[in-house]
Amino acid sequence: MKSEHLLEEFNKQIKYELESAYLYFAMEAYFHAENFSGMAQWMRVQTQEELAHAAKFFDFLITSNSRVELAELSGPRKDWKSPLDVFKAVYKHEQFVTSRINELYQLAQSENDYPAVVLLQWFITEQVEEEANALKIVEDLERMGDSGHGLFLIDRELGTRIYMPPATAE
Ligand code: FEO
């Protein structure tokens, strides 16, 4: 990688992706404690996706013969009021990640780092999906209100999520 600034930002992004995984692990623990095993499963898949995101940045730096510098991770939030509260936090978090990816994309373009641009294009598409998934669940939960039966159905549906590793070579 030619640009020291971009290299720093990519290393920082590894930390953000790992902190995302840590956050979703915390949310999984919350759902287990509240006996929502389907939502817990959804969070486990989300954690696996974040670890794969971190690995994508990590592998990109290794492949481009650049320095990986792992930073200290911040602890995640641990308590939420309700499943809706959790998924609102997921949506907000993914919006933050999207803004980070957009910043990295602009930086990579300004530095004429084309391999980094290609990598970040994958993440831009991924973030559209990440936000849409979270928003859909927020909307479903809002529609259900306090209905125990509704929560039961959503929990069952979210429990069907399975992890699909991202395609290689990006
Ligand atoms: Fe790696 Fe959910 O963004």
mmCIF file of C-alpha atoms and ligand atoms in Angstrom:
data_model
loop_
_atom_site.group_PDB
_atom_site.id
_atom_site.type_symbol
_atom_site.label_atom_id
_atom_site.label_comp_id
_atom_site.label_asym_id
_atom_site.label_seq_id
_atom_site.Cartn_x
_atom_site.Cartn_y
_atom_site.Cartn_z
ATOM 1 C CA MET A 1 0.000 0.000 0.000
ATOM 2 C CA LYS A 2 1.503 3.299 -1.052
ATOM 3 C CA SER A 3 -0.319 5.620 1.308
ATOM 4 C CA GLU A 4 0.576 5.600 5.001
ATOM 5 C CA HIS A 5 -2.745 7.320 5.792
ATOM 6 C CA LEU A 6 -4.784 4.653 4.004
ATOM 7 C CA LEU A 7 -2.728 1.930 5.688
ATOM 8 C CA GLU A 8 -3.547 3.424 9.108
ATOM 9 C CA GLU A 9 -7.218 3.615 8.224
ATOM 10 C CA PHE A 10 -7.303 -0.006 7.019
ATOM 11 C CA ASN A 11 -5.696 -1.128 10.265
ATOM 12 C CA LYS A 12 -8.276 0.924 12.155
ATOM 13 C CA GLN A 13 -11.018 -0.782 10.141
ATOM 14 C CA ILE A 14 -9.813 -4.220 11.270
ATOM 15 C CA LYS A 15 -10.392 -2.995 14.826
ATOM 16 C CA TYR A 16 -13.879 -1.676 13.970
ATOM 17 C CA GLU A 17 -14.877 -4.961 12.349
ATOM 18 C CA LEU A 18 -13.624 -6.930 15.345
ATOM 19 C CA GLU A 19 -15.474 -4.561 17.690
ATOM 20 C CA SER A 20 -18.589 -5.190 15.603
ATOM 21 C CA ALA A 21 -18.130 -8.929 16.163
ATOM 22 C CA TYR A 22 -17.669 -8.276 19.886
ATOM 23 C CA LEU A 23 -20.858 -6.180 19.983
ATOM 24 C CA TYR A 24 -22.897 -8.891 18.251
ATOM 25 C CA PHE A 25 -21.496 -11.507 20.600
ATOM 26 C CA ALA A 26 -22.721 -9.330 23.495
ATOM 27 C CA MET A 27 -26.138 -9.124 21.842
ATOM 28 C CA GLU A 28 -26.163 -12.906 21.409
ATOM 29 C CA ALA A 29 -25.467 -13.287 25.125
ATOM 30 C CA TYR A 30 -28.348 -10.899 25.896
ATOM 31 C CA PHE A 31 -30.744 -12.955 23.756
ATOM 32 C CA HIS A 32 -29.660 -16.223 25.378
ATOM 33 C CA ALA A 33 -30.300 -14.658 28.794
ATOM 34 C CA GLU A 34 -33.764 -13.553 27.623
ATOM 35 C CA ASN A 35 -34.550 -16.967 26.072
ATOM 36 C CA PHE A 36 -34.728 -15.799 22.478
ATOM 37 C CA SER A 37 -32.668 -18.580 20.917
ATOM 38 C CA GLY A 38 -33.575 -17.588 17.332
ATOM 39 C CA MET A 39 -32.365 -14.019 17.757
ATOM 40 C CA ALA A 40 -29.257 -15.389 19.460
ATOM 41 C CA GLN A 41 -28.604 -17.532 16.375
ATOM 42 C CA TRP A 42 -29.074 -14.484 14.126
ATOM 43 C CA MET A 43 -26.455 -12.646 16.203
ATOM 44 C CA ARG A 44 -24.046 -15.594 15.990
ATOM 45 C CA VAL A 45 -24.190 -15.405 12.198
ATOM 46 C CA GLN A 46 -23.714 -11.639 12.394
ATOM 47 C CA THR A 47 -20.593 -12.160 14.524
ATOM 48 C CA GLN A 48 -19.234 -14.660 11.999
ATOM 49 C CA GLU A 49 -19.801 -12.143 9.203
ATOM 50 C CA GLU A 50 -17.921 -9.434 11.100
ATOM 51 C CA LEU A 51 -14.975 -11.746 11.718
ATOM 52 C CA ALA A 52 -14.930 -12.447 7.979
ATOM 53 C CA HIS A 53 -14.973 -8.691 7.284
ATOM 54 C CA ALA A 54 -11.997 -8.181 9.599
ATOM 55 C CA ALA A 55 -10.201 -11.045 7.840
ATOM 56 C CA LYS A 56 -10.834 -9.471 4.443
ATOM 57 C CA PHE A 57 -9.020 -6.273 5.464
ATOM 58 C CA PHE A 58 -6.329 -8.304 7.218
ATOM 59 C CA ASP A 59 -5.736 -10.513 4.166
ATOM 60 C CA PHE A 60 -5.693 -7.508 1.866
ATOM 61 C CA LEU A 61 -2.872 -5.928 3.885
ATOM 62 C CA ILE A 62 -0.918 -9.187 3.977
ATOM 63 C CA THR A 63 -1.343 -9.753 0.237
ATOM 64 C CA SER A 64 -0.287 -6.205 -0.566
ATOM 65 C CA ASN A 65 2.795 -6.621 1.604
ATOM 66 C CA SER A 66 1.597 -4.001 4.074
ATOM 67 C CA ARG A 67 1.960 -3.832 7.839
ATOM 68 C CA VAL A 68 -0.860 -5.243 9.991
ATOM 69 C CA GLU A 69 -1.079 -3.455 13.342
ATOM 70 C CA LEU A 70 -3.780 -4.761 15.617
ATOM 71 C CA ALA A 71 -5.181 -2.224 18.058
ATOM 72 C CA GLU A 72 -6.729 -2.662 21.477
ATOM 73 C CA LEU A 73 -10.466 -3.364 21.326
ATOM 74 C CA SER A 74 -13.100 -1.393 23.218
ATOM 75 C CA GLY A 75 -15.611 -3.337 25.303
ATOM 76 C CA PRO A 76 -19.146 -3.641 23.921
ATOM 77 C CA ARG A 77 -22.400 -2.384 25.400
ATOM 78 C CA LYS A 78 -24.003 -5.196 27.406
ATOM 79 C CA ASP A 79 -27.573 -4.221 28.286
ATOM 80 C CA TRP A 80 -30.651 -3.472 26.248
ATOM 81 C CA LYS A 81 -34.307 -2.908 27.137
ATOM 82 C CA SER A 82 -35.924 -5.174 24.544
ATOM 83 C CA PRO A 83 -35.327 -6.990 21.236
ATOM 84 C CA LEU A 84 -36.431 -3.798 19.461
ATOM 85 C CA ASP A 85 -33.860 -1.806 21.425
ATOM 86 C CA VAL A 86 -31.172 -4.312 20.334
ATOM 87 C CA PHE A 87 -32.052 -4.231 16.648
ATOM 88 C CA LYS A 88 -32.281 -0.438 16.641
ATOM 89 C CA ALA A 89 -28.719 -0.484 18.000
ATOM 90 C CA VAL A 90 -27.697 -2.927 15.226
ATOM 91 C CA TYR A 91 -29.134 -0.612 12.579
ATOM 92 C CA LYS A 92 -27.398 2.430 14.057
ATOM 93 C CA HIS A 93 -24.125 0.541 14.292
ATOM 94 C CA GLU A 94 -24.321 -0.581 10.667
ATOM 95 C CA GLN A 95 -24.992 3.008 9.591
ATOM 96 C CA PHE A 96 -21.794 3.978 11.386
ATOM 97 C CA VAL A 97 -19.864 1.211 9.597
ATOM 98 C CA THR A 98 -21.284 2.346 6.260
ATOM 99 C CA SER A 99 -20.039 5.874 6.882
ATOM 100 C CA ARG A 100 -16.579 4.458 7.672
ATOM 101 C CA ILE A 101 -16.526 2.385 4.483
ATOM 102 C CA ASN A 102 -17.583 5.423 2.447
ATOM 103 C CA GLU A 103 -14.768 7.473 3.969
ATOM 104 C CA LEU A 104 -12.252 4.725 3.164
ATOM 105 C CA TYR A 105 -13.541 4.538 -0.397
ATOM 106 C CA GLN A 106 -13.112 8.285 -0.887
ATOM 107 C CA LEU A 107 -9.621 8.103 0.558
ATOM 108 C CA ALA A 108 -8.604 5.139 -1.617
ATOM 109 C CA GLN A 109 -9.868 6.994 -4.684
ATOM 110 C CA SER A 110 -8.003 10.167 -3.793
ATOM 111 C CA GLU A 111 -4.816 8.105 -3.301
ATOM 112 C CA ASN A 112 -5.368 6.299 -6.652
ATOM 113 C CA ASP A 113 -5.137 2.973 -4.825
ATOM 114 C CA TYR A 114 -7.176 0.886 -7.269
ATOM 115 C CA PRO A 115 -6.877 -2.502 -5.518
ATOM 116 C CA ALA A 116 -8.191 -0.857 -2.332
ATOM 117 C CA VAL A 117 -11.032 0.726 -4.319
ATOM 118 C CA VAL A 118 -12.046 -2.718 -5.641
ATOM 119 C CA LEU A 119 -11.991 -4.217 -2.150
ATOM 120 C CA LEU A 120 -14.095 -1.357 -0.802
ATOM 121 C CA GLN A 121 -16.649 -1.746 -3.578
ATOM 122 C CA TRP A 122 -17.390 -5.185 -2.128
ATOM 123 C CA PHE A 123 -17.910 -3.611 1.276
ATOM 124 C CA ILE A 124 -20.185 -0.888 -0.125
ATOM 125 C CA THR A 125 -22.502 -3.570 -1.532
ATOM 126 C CA GLU A 126 -22.259 -5.547 1.696
ATOM 127 C CA GLN A 127 -23.253 -2.530 3.781
ATOM 128 C CA VAL A 128 -26.418 -1.981 1.723
ATOM 129 C CA GLU A 129 -27.432 -5.513 2.702
ATOM 130 C CA GLU A 130 -26.341 -5.107 6.327
ATOM 131 C CA GLU A 131 -28.466 -1.990 6.796
ATOM 132 C CA ALA A 132 -31.462 -3.433 4.943
ATOM 133 C CA ASN A 133 -31.428 -6.617 7.047
ATOM 134 C CA ALA A 134 -31.331 -4.682 10.320
ATOM 135 C CA LEU A 135 -33.993 -2.175 9.263
ATOM 136 C CA LYS A 136 -36.372 -4.934 8.160
ATOM 137 C CA ILE A 137 -36.158 -6.551 11.606
ATOM 138 C CA VAL A 138 -36.652 -3.179 13.344
ATOM 139 C CA GLU A 139 -39.782 -2.595 11.256
ATOM 140 C CA ASP A 140 -41.122 -6.101 11.931
ATOM 141 C CA LEU A 141 -40.573 -5.688 15.672
ATOM 142 C CA GLU A 142 -42.236 -2.270 15.655
ATOM 143 C CA ARG A 143 -45.234 -3.734 13.855
ATOM 144 C CA MET A 144 -45.530 -6.516 16.463
ATOM 145 C CA GLY A 145 -45.520 -4.098 19.397
ATOM 146 C CA ASP A 146 -45.846 -5.978 22.673
ATOM 147 C CA SER A 147 -47.338 -9.109 21.134
ATOM 148 C CA GLY A 148 -45.736 -12.173 22.704
ATOM 149 C CA HIS A 149 -46.953 -14.297 19.821
ATOM 150 C CA GLY A 150 -45.382 -11.881 17.328
ATOM 151 C CA LEU A 151 -42.061 -11.999 19.133
ATOM 152 C CA PHE A 152 -42.229 -15.791 19.166
ATOM 153 C CA LEU A 153 -42.732 -15.853 15.394
ATOM 154 C CA ILE A 154 -39.922 -13.374 14.700
ATOM 155 C CA ASP A 155 -37.599 -15.316 16.987
ATOM 156 C CA ARG A 156 -38.377 -18.509 15.134
ATOM 157 C CA GLU A 157 -37.825 -16.869 11.740
ATOM 158 C CA LEU A 158 -34.501 -15.271 12.745
ATOM 159 C CA GLY A 159 -33.310 -18.625 14.065
ATOM 160 C CA THR A 160 -33.259 -20.011 10.531
ATOM 161 C CA ARG A 161 -30.362 -17.758 9.507
ATOM 162 C CA ILE A 162 -27.226 -19.636 8.543
ATOM 163 C CA TYR A 163 -23.723 -18.352 7.913
ATOM 164 C CA MET A 164 -22.574 -18.125 4.299
ATOM 165 C CA PRO A 165 -18.855 -17.311 3.967
ATOM 166 C CA PRO A 166 -18.173 -14.391 1.622
ATOM 167 C CA ALA A 167 -16.870 -15.162 -1.855
ATOM 168 C CA THR A 168 -13.093 -15.259 -2.026
ATOM 169 C CA ALA A 169 -10.683 -13.175 -4.082
ATOM 170 C CA GLU A 170 -12.078 -9.722 -3.255
HETATM 171 FE FE1 FEO B 1 -18.671 -5.322 8.918
HETATM 172 FE FE2 FEO B 1 -21.652 -5.264 9.727
HETATM 173 O O1 FEO B 1 -20.239 -4.436 8.987
#
